[in-house]
Structures are given as structure tokens and as C-alpha cells.
JSON list of C-alpha atoms in Angstrom, two decimals:
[
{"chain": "X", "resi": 8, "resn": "UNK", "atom": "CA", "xyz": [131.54, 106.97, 65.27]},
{"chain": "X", "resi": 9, "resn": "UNK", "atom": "CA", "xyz": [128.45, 104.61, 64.92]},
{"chain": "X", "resi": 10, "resn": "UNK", "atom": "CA", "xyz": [126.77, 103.97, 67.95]},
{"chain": "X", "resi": 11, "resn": "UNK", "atom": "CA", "xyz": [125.27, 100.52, 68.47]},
{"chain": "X", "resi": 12, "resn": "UNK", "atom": "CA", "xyz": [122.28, 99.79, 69.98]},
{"chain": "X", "resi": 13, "resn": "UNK", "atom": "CA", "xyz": [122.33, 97.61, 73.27]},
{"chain": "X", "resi": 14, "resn": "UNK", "atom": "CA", "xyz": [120.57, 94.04, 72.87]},
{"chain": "X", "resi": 15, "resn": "UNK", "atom": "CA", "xyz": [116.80, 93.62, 73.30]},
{"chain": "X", "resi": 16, "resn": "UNK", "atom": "CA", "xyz": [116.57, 90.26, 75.11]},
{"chain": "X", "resi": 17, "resn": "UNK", "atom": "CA", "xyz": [114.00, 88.52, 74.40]},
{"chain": "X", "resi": 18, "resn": "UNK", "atom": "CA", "xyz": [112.84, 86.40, 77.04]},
{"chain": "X", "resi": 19, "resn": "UNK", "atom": "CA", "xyz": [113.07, 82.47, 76.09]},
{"chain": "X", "resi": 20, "resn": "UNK", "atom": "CA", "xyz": [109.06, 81.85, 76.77]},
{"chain": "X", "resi": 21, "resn": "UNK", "atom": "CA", "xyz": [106.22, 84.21, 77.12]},
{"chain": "X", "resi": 22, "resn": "UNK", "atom": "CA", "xyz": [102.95, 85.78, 75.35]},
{"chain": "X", "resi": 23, "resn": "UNK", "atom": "CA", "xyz": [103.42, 87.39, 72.30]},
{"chain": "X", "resi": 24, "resn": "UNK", "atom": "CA", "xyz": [100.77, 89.68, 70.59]},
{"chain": "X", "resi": 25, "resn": "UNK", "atom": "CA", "xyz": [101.87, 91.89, 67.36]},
{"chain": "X", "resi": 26, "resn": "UNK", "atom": "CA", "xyz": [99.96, 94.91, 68.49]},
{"chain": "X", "resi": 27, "resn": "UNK", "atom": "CA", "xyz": [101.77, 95.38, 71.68]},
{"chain": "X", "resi": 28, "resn": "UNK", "atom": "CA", "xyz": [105.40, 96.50, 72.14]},
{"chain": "X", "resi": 29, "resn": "UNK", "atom": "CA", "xyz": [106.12, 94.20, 75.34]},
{"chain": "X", "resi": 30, "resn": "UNK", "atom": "CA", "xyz": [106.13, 90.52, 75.20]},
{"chain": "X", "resi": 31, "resn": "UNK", "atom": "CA", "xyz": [104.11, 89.30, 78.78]},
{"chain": "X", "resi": 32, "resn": "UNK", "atom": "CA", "xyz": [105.23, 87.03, 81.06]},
{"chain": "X", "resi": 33, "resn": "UNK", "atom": "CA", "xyz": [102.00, 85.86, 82.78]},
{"chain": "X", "resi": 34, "resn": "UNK", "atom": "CA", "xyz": [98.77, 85.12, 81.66]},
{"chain": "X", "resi": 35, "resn": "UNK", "atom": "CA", "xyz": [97.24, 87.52, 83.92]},
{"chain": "X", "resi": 36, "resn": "UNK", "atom": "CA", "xyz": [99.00, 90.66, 82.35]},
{"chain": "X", "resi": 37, "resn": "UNK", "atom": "CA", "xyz": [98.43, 89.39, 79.29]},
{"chain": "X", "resi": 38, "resn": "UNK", "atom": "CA", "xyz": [94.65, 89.39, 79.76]},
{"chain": "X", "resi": 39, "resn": "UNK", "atom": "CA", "xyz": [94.47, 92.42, 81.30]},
{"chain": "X", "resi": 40, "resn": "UNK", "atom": "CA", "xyz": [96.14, 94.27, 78.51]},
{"chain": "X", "resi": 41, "resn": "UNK", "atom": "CA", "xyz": [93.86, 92.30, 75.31]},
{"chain": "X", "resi": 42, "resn": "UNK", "atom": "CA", "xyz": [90.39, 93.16, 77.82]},
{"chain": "X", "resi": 43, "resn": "UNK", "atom": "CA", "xyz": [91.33, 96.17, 78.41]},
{"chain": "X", "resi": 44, "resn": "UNK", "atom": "CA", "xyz": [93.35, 97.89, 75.79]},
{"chain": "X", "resi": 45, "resn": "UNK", "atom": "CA", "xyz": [93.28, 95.79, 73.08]},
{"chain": "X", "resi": 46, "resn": "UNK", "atom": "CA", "xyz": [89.93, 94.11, 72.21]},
{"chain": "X", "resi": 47, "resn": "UNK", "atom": "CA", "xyz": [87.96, 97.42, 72.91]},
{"chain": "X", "resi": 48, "resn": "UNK", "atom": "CA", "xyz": [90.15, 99.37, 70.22]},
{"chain": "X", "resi": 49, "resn": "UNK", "atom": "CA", "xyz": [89.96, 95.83, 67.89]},
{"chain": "X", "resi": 50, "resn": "UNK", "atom": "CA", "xyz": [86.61, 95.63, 68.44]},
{"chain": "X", "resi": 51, "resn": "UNK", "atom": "CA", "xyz": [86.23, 92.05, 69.67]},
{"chain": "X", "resi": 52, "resn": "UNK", "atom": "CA", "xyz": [83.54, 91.23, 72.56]},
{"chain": "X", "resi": 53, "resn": "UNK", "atom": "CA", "xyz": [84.31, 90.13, 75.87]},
{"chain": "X", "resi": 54, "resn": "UNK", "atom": "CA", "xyz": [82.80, 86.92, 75.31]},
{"chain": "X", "resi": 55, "resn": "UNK", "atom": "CA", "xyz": [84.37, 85.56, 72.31]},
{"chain": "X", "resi": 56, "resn": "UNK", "atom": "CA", "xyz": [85.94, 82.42, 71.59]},
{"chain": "X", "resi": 57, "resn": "UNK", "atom": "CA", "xyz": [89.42, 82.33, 72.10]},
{"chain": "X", "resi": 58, "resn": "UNK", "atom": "CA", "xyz": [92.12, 81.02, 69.80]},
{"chain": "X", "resi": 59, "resn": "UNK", "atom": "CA", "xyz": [95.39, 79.42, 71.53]},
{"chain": "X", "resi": 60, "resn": "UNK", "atom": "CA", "xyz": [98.28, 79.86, 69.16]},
{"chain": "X", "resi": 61, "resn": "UNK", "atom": "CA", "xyz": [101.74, 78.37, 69.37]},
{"chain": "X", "resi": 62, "resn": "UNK", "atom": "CA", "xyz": [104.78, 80.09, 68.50]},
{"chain": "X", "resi": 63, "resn": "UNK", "atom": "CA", "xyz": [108.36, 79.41, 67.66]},
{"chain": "X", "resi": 64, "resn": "UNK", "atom": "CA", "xyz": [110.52, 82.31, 69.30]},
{"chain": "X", "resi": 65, "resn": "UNK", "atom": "CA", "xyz": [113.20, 82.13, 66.66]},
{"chain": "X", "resi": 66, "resn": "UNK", "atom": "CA", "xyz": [110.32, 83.95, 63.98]},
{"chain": "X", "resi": 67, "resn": "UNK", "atom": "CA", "xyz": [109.32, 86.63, 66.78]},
{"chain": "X", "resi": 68, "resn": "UNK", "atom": "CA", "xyz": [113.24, 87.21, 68.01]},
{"chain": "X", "resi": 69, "resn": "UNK", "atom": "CA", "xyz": [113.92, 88.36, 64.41]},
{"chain": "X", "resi": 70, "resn": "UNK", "atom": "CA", "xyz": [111.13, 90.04, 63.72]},
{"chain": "X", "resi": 71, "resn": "UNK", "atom": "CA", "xyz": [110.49, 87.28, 60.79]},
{"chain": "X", "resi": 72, "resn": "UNK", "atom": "CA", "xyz": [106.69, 87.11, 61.98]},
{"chain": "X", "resi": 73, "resn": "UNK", "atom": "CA", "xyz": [104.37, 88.26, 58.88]},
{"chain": "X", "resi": 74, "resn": "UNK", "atom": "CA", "xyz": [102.84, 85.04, 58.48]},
{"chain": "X", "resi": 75, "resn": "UNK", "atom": "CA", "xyz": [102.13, 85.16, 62.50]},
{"chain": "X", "resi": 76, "resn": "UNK", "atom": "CA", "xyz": [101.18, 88.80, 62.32]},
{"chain": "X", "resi": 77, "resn": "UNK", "atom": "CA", "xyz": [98.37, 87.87, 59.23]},
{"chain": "X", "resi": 78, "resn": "UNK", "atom": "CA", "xyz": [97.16, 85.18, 61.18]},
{"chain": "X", "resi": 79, "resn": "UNK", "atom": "CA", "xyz": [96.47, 86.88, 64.36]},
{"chain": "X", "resi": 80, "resn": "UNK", "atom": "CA", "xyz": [94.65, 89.62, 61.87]},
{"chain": "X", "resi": 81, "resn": "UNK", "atom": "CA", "xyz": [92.81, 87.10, 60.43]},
{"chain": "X", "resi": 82, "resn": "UNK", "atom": "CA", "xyz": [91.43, 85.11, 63.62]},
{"chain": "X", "resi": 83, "resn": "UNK", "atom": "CA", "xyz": [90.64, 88.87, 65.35]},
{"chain": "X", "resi": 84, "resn": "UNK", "atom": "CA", "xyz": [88.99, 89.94, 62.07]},
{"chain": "X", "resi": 85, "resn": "UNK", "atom": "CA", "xyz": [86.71, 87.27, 62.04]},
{"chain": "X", "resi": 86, "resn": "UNK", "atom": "CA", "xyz": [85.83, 88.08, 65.78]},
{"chain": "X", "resi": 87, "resn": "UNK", "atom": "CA", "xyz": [87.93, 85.62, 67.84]},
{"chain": "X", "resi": 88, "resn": "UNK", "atom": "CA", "xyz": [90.26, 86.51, 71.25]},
{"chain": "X", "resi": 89, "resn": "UNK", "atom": "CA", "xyz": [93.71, 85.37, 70.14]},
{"chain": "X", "resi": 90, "resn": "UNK", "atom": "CA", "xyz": [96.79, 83.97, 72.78]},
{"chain": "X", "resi": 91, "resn": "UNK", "atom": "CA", "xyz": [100.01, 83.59, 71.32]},
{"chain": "X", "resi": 92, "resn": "UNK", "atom": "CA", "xyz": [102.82, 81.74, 73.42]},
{"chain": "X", "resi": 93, "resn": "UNK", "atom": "CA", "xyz": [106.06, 80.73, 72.35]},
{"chain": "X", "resi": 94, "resn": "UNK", "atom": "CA", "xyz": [109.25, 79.12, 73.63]},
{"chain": "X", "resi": 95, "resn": "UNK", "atom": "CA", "xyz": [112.94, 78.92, 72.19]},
{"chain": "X", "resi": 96, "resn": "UNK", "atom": "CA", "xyz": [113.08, 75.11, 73.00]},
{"chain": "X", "resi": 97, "resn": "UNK", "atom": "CA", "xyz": [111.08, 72.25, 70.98]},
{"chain": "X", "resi": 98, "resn": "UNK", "atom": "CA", "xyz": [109.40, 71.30, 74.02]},
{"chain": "X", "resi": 99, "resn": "UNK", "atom": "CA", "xyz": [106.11, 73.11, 73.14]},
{"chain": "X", "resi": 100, "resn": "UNK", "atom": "CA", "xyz": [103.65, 72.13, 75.44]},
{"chain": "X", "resi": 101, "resn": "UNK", "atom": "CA", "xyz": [105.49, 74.40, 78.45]},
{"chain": "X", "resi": 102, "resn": "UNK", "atom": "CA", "xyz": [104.15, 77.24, 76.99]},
{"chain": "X", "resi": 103, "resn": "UNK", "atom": "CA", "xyz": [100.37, 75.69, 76.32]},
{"chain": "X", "resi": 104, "resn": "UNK", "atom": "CA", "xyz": [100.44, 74.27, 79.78]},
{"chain": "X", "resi": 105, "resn": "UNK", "atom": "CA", "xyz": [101.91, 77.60, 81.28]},
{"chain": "X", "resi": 106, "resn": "UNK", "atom": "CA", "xyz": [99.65, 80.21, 79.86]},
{"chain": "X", "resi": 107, "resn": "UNK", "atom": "CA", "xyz": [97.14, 78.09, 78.27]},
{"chain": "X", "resi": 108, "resn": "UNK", "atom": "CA", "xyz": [95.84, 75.34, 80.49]},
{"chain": "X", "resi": 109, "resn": "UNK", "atom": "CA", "xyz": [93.65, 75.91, 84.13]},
{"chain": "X", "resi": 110, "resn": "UNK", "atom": "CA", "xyz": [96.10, 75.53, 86.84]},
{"chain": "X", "resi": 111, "resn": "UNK", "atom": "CA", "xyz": [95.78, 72.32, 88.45]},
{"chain": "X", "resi": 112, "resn": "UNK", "atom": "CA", "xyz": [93.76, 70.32, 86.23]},
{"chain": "X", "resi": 113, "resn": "UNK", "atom": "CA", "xyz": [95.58, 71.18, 83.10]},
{"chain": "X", "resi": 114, "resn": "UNK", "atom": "CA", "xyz": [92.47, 71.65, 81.11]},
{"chain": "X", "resi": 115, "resn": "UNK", "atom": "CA", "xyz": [92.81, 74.12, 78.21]},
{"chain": "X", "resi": 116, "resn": "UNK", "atom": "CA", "xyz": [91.49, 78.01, 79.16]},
{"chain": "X", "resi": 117, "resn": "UNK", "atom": "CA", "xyz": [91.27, 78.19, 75.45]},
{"chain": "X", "resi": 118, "resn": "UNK", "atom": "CA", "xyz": [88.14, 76.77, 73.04]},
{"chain": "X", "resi": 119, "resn": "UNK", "atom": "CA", "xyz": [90.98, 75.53, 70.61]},
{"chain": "X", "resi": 120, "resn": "UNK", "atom": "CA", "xyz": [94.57, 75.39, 70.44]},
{"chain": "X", "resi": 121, "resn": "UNK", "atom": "CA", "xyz": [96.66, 76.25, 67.12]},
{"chain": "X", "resi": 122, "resn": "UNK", "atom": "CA", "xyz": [100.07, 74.62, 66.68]},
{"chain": "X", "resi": 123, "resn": "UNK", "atom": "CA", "xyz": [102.15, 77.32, 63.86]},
{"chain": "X", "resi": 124, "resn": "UNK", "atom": "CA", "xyz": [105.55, 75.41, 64.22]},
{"chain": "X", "resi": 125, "resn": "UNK", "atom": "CA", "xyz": [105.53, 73.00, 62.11]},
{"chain": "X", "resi": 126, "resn": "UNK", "atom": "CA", "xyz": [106.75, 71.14, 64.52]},
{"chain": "X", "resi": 127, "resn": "UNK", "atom": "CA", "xyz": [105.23, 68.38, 66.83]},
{"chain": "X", "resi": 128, "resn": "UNK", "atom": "CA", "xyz": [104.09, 69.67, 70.12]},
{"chain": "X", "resi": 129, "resn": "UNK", "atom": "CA", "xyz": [106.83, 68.02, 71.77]},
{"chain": "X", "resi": 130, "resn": "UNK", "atom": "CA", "xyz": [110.06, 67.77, 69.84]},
{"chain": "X", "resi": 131, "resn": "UNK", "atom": "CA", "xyz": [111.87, 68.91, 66.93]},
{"chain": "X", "resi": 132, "resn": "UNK", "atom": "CA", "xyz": [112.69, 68.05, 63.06]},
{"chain": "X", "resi": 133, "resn": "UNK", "atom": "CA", "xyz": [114.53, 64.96, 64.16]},
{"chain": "X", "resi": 134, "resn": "UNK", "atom": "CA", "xyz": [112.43, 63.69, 66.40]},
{"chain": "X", "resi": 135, "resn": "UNK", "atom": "CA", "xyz": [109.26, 64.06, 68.62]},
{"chain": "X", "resi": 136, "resn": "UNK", "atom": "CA", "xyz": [108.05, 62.54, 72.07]},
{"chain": "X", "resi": 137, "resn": "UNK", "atom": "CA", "xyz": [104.11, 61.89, 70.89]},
{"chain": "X", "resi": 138, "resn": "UNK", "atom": "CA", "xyz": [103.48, 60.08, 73.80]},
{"chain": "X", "resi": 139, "resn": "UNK", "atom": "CA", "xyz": [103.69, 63.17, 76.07]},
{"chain": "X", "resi": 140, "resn": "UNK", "atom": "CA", "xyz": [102.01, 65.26, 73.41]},
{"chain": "X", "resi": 141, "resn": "UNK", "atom": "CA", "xyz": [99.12, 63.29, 73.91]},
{"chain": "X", "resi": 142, "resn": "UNK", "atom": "CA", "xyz": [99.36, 62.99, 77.35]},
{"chain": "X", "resi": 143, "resn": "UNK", "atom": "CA", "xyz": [98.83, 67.02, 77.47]},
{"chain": "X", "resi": 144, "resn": "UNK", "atom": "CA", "xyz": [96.24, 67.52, 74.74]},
{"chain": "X", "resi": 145, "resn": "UNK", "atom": "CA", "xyz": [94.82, 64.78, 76.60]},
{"chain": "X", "resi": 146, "resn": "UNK", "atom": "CA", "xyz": [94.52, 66.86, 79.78]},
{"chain": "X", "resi": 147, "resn": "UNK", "atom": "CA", "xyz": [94.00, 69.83, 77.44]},
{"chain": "X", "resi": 148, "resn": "UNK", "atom": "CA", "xyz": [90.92, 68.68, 76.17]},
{"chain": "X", "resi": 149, "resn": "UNK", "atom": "CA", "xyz": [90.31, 70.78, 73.29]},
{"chain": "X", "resi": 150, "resn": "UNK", "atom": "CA", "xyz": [90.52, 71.19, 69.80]},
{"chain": "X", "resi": 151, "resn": "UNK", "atom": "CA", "xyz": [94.20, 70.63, 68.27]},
{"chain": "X", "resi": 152, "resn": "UNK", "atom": "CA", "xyz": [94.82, 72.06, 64.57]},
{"chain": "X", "resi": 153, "resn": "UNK", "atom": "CA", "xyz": [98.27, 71.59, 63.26]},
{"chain": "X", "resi": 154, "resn": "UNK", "atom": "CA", "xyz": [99.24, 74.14, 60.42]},
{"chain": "X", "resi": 155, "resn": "UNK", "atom": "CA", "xyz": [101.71, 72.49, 57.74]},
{"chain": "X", "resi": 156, "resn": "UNK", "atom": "CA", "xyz": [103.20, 75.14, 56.20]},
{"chain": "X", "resi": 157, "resn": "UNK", "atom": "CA", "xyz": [104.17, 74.79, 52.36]},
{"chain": "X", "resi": 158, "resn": "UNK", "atom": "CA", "xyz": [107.91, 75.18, 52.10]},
{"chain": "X", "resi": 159, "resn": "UNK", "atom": "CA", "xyz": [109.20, 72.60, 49.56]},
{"chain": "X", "resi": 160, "resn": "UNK", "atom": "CA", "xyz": [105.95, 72.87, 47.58]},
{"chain": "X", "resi": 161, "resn": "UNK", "atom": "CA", "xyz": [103.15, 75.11, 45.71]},
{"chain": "X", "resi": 162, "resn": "UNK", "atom": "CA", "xyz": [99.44, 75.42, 46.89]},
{"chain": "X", "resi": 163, "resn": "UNK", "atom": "CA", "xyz": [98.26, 73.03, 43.54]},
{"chain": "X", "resi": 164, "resn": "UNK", "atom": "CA", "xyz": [101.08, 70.77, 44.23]},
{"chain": "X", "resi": 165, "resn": "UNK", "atom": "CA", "xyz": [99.97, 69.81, 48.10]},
{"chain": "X", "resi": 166, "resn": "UNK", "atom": "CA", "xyz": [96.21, 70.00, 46.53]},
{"chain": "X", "resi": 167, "resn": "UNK", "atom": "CA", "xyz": [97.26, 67.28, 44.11]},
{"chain": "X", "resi": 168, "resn": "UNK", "atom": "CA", "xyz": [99.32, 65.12, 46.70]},
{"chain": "X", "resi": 169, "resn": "UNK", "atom": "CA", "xyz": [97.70, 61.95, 48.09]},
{"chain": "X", "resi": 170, "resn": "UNK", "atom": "CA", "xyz": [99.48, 62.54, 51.62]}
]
């Protein structure tokens, strides 16, 4: 008889890294594993800028995460601190404000802030709240890039589009 494993739950917000088996539930562990395990081995100085990155759980739940596994290679190559947070809801500023903003003032304890979804930073496919999106990155008060990844098109064909 088969035996089957038992169900890794995997909680429905946290900090995600690809080097480390656990996913954290507080910024504080979280940056006490990268300073002291992680950026030593990586090689990445204490004082380097930091890269916020948001998640969607649904990629790191089933373990469909290469393109968020490259990325966080590719920011920590070039010498940058990375944060990944993620949530299973559409509401993705709880995560940014949770782990990524100063308590209190909401200002971001990143220099910049990488949205990964596709997805507003509030809402889904169908719709989005923009009005409290800007009302965080407002209080977040940092740099906001918003990845659009190329799904119903090639790399020349979004080159070639007007939008």
C-alpha cells in the first residue's frame, strides 16, 4: 500500500524566500535569517538596498515559482537585499503594509516595492479598488514598479504595441 504524505499548509500570508525551507511569519525572523544566514553565504552587504517584492501565494503553494525564483537571483546577483511577501487574497497591500511598511507611519522599510501579480495592488482580474492602492503607496512613499507579464503575447509583439 502507498502511503500518502500528510498536507503541508501553507500559511495564507507570510515572507517567502526560495533559499529557505520555511516560509516566515514576521518580519523580524525574516531579517534575522537573510542577515544572518543568508546574505553572508549570498554575498550581499549589510547595507544594501532592499527590493520589496509582491507575491501571489497560489505560484509559491504549488511550487509554480521559477519566474519568482529567477527574479530573486537576479535582484541578489546584482547586489540588492530582496523581501518577498505574499497573500492568497487580492487584497495585496496587507502583506506590503504588514512586513513592508514602518509600523505606525506606514512608510515603506523598503527603497522600492515590486508588484509580480499582475494584478493591481488592491483587487483582482475583475476589478480593483485604486483608490486605496494609492492611499497606501501614498503612505508607502517609495518607488512602485508593476511587472506585466507577457501571457497572450511574444516579447516583439508587446515591443511593437502602442499600449
Amino acid at each position: 500500500l502507498e502511503r500518502i504524505m500528510e498536507p503541508v499548509v501553507v500559511p495564507d500570508q507570510g515572507i517567502w524566500h526560495p533559499c529557505s525551507a520555511q516560509i516566515f511569519e514576521t518580519a523580524s525572523e525574516y531579517k534575522a535569517w537573510y542577515e544572518d544566514v543568508h546574505a553572508p553565504l549570498a554575498g550581499i552587504a549589510r547595507d544594501a538596498p532592499t527590493i520589496g517584492v509582491v507575491l501571489q501565494k497560489s505560484h509559491i503553494a504549488t511550487k509554480d515559482d521559477g519566474h519568482y525564483v529567477a527574479m530573486v537571483q537576479e535582484f541578489e546577483r546584482r547586489g540588492a537585499k530582496v523581501v518577498c511577501v505574499y497573500t492568497g487574497g487580492l487584497d495585496f497591500s496587507a502583506p506590503v503594509k504588514q512586513y513592508l511598511a514602518s509600523p505606525g507611519t506606514g512608510e515603506g522599510a523598503v527603497d522600492v516595492l515590486v508588484n509580480l501579480t499582475g494584478f493591481s495592488l488592491v483587487g483582482g482580474p475583475a476589478s480593483q479598488d485604486a483608490k486605496a492602492a494609492k492611499e497606501v503607496l501614498t503612505r508607502f512613499n517609495r518607488p512602485y514598479l508593476v511587472s506585466v507579464p507577457l501571457v497572450f503575447q511574444s516579447i516583439s509583439e508587446w515591443q511593437e504595441s502602442e499600449l
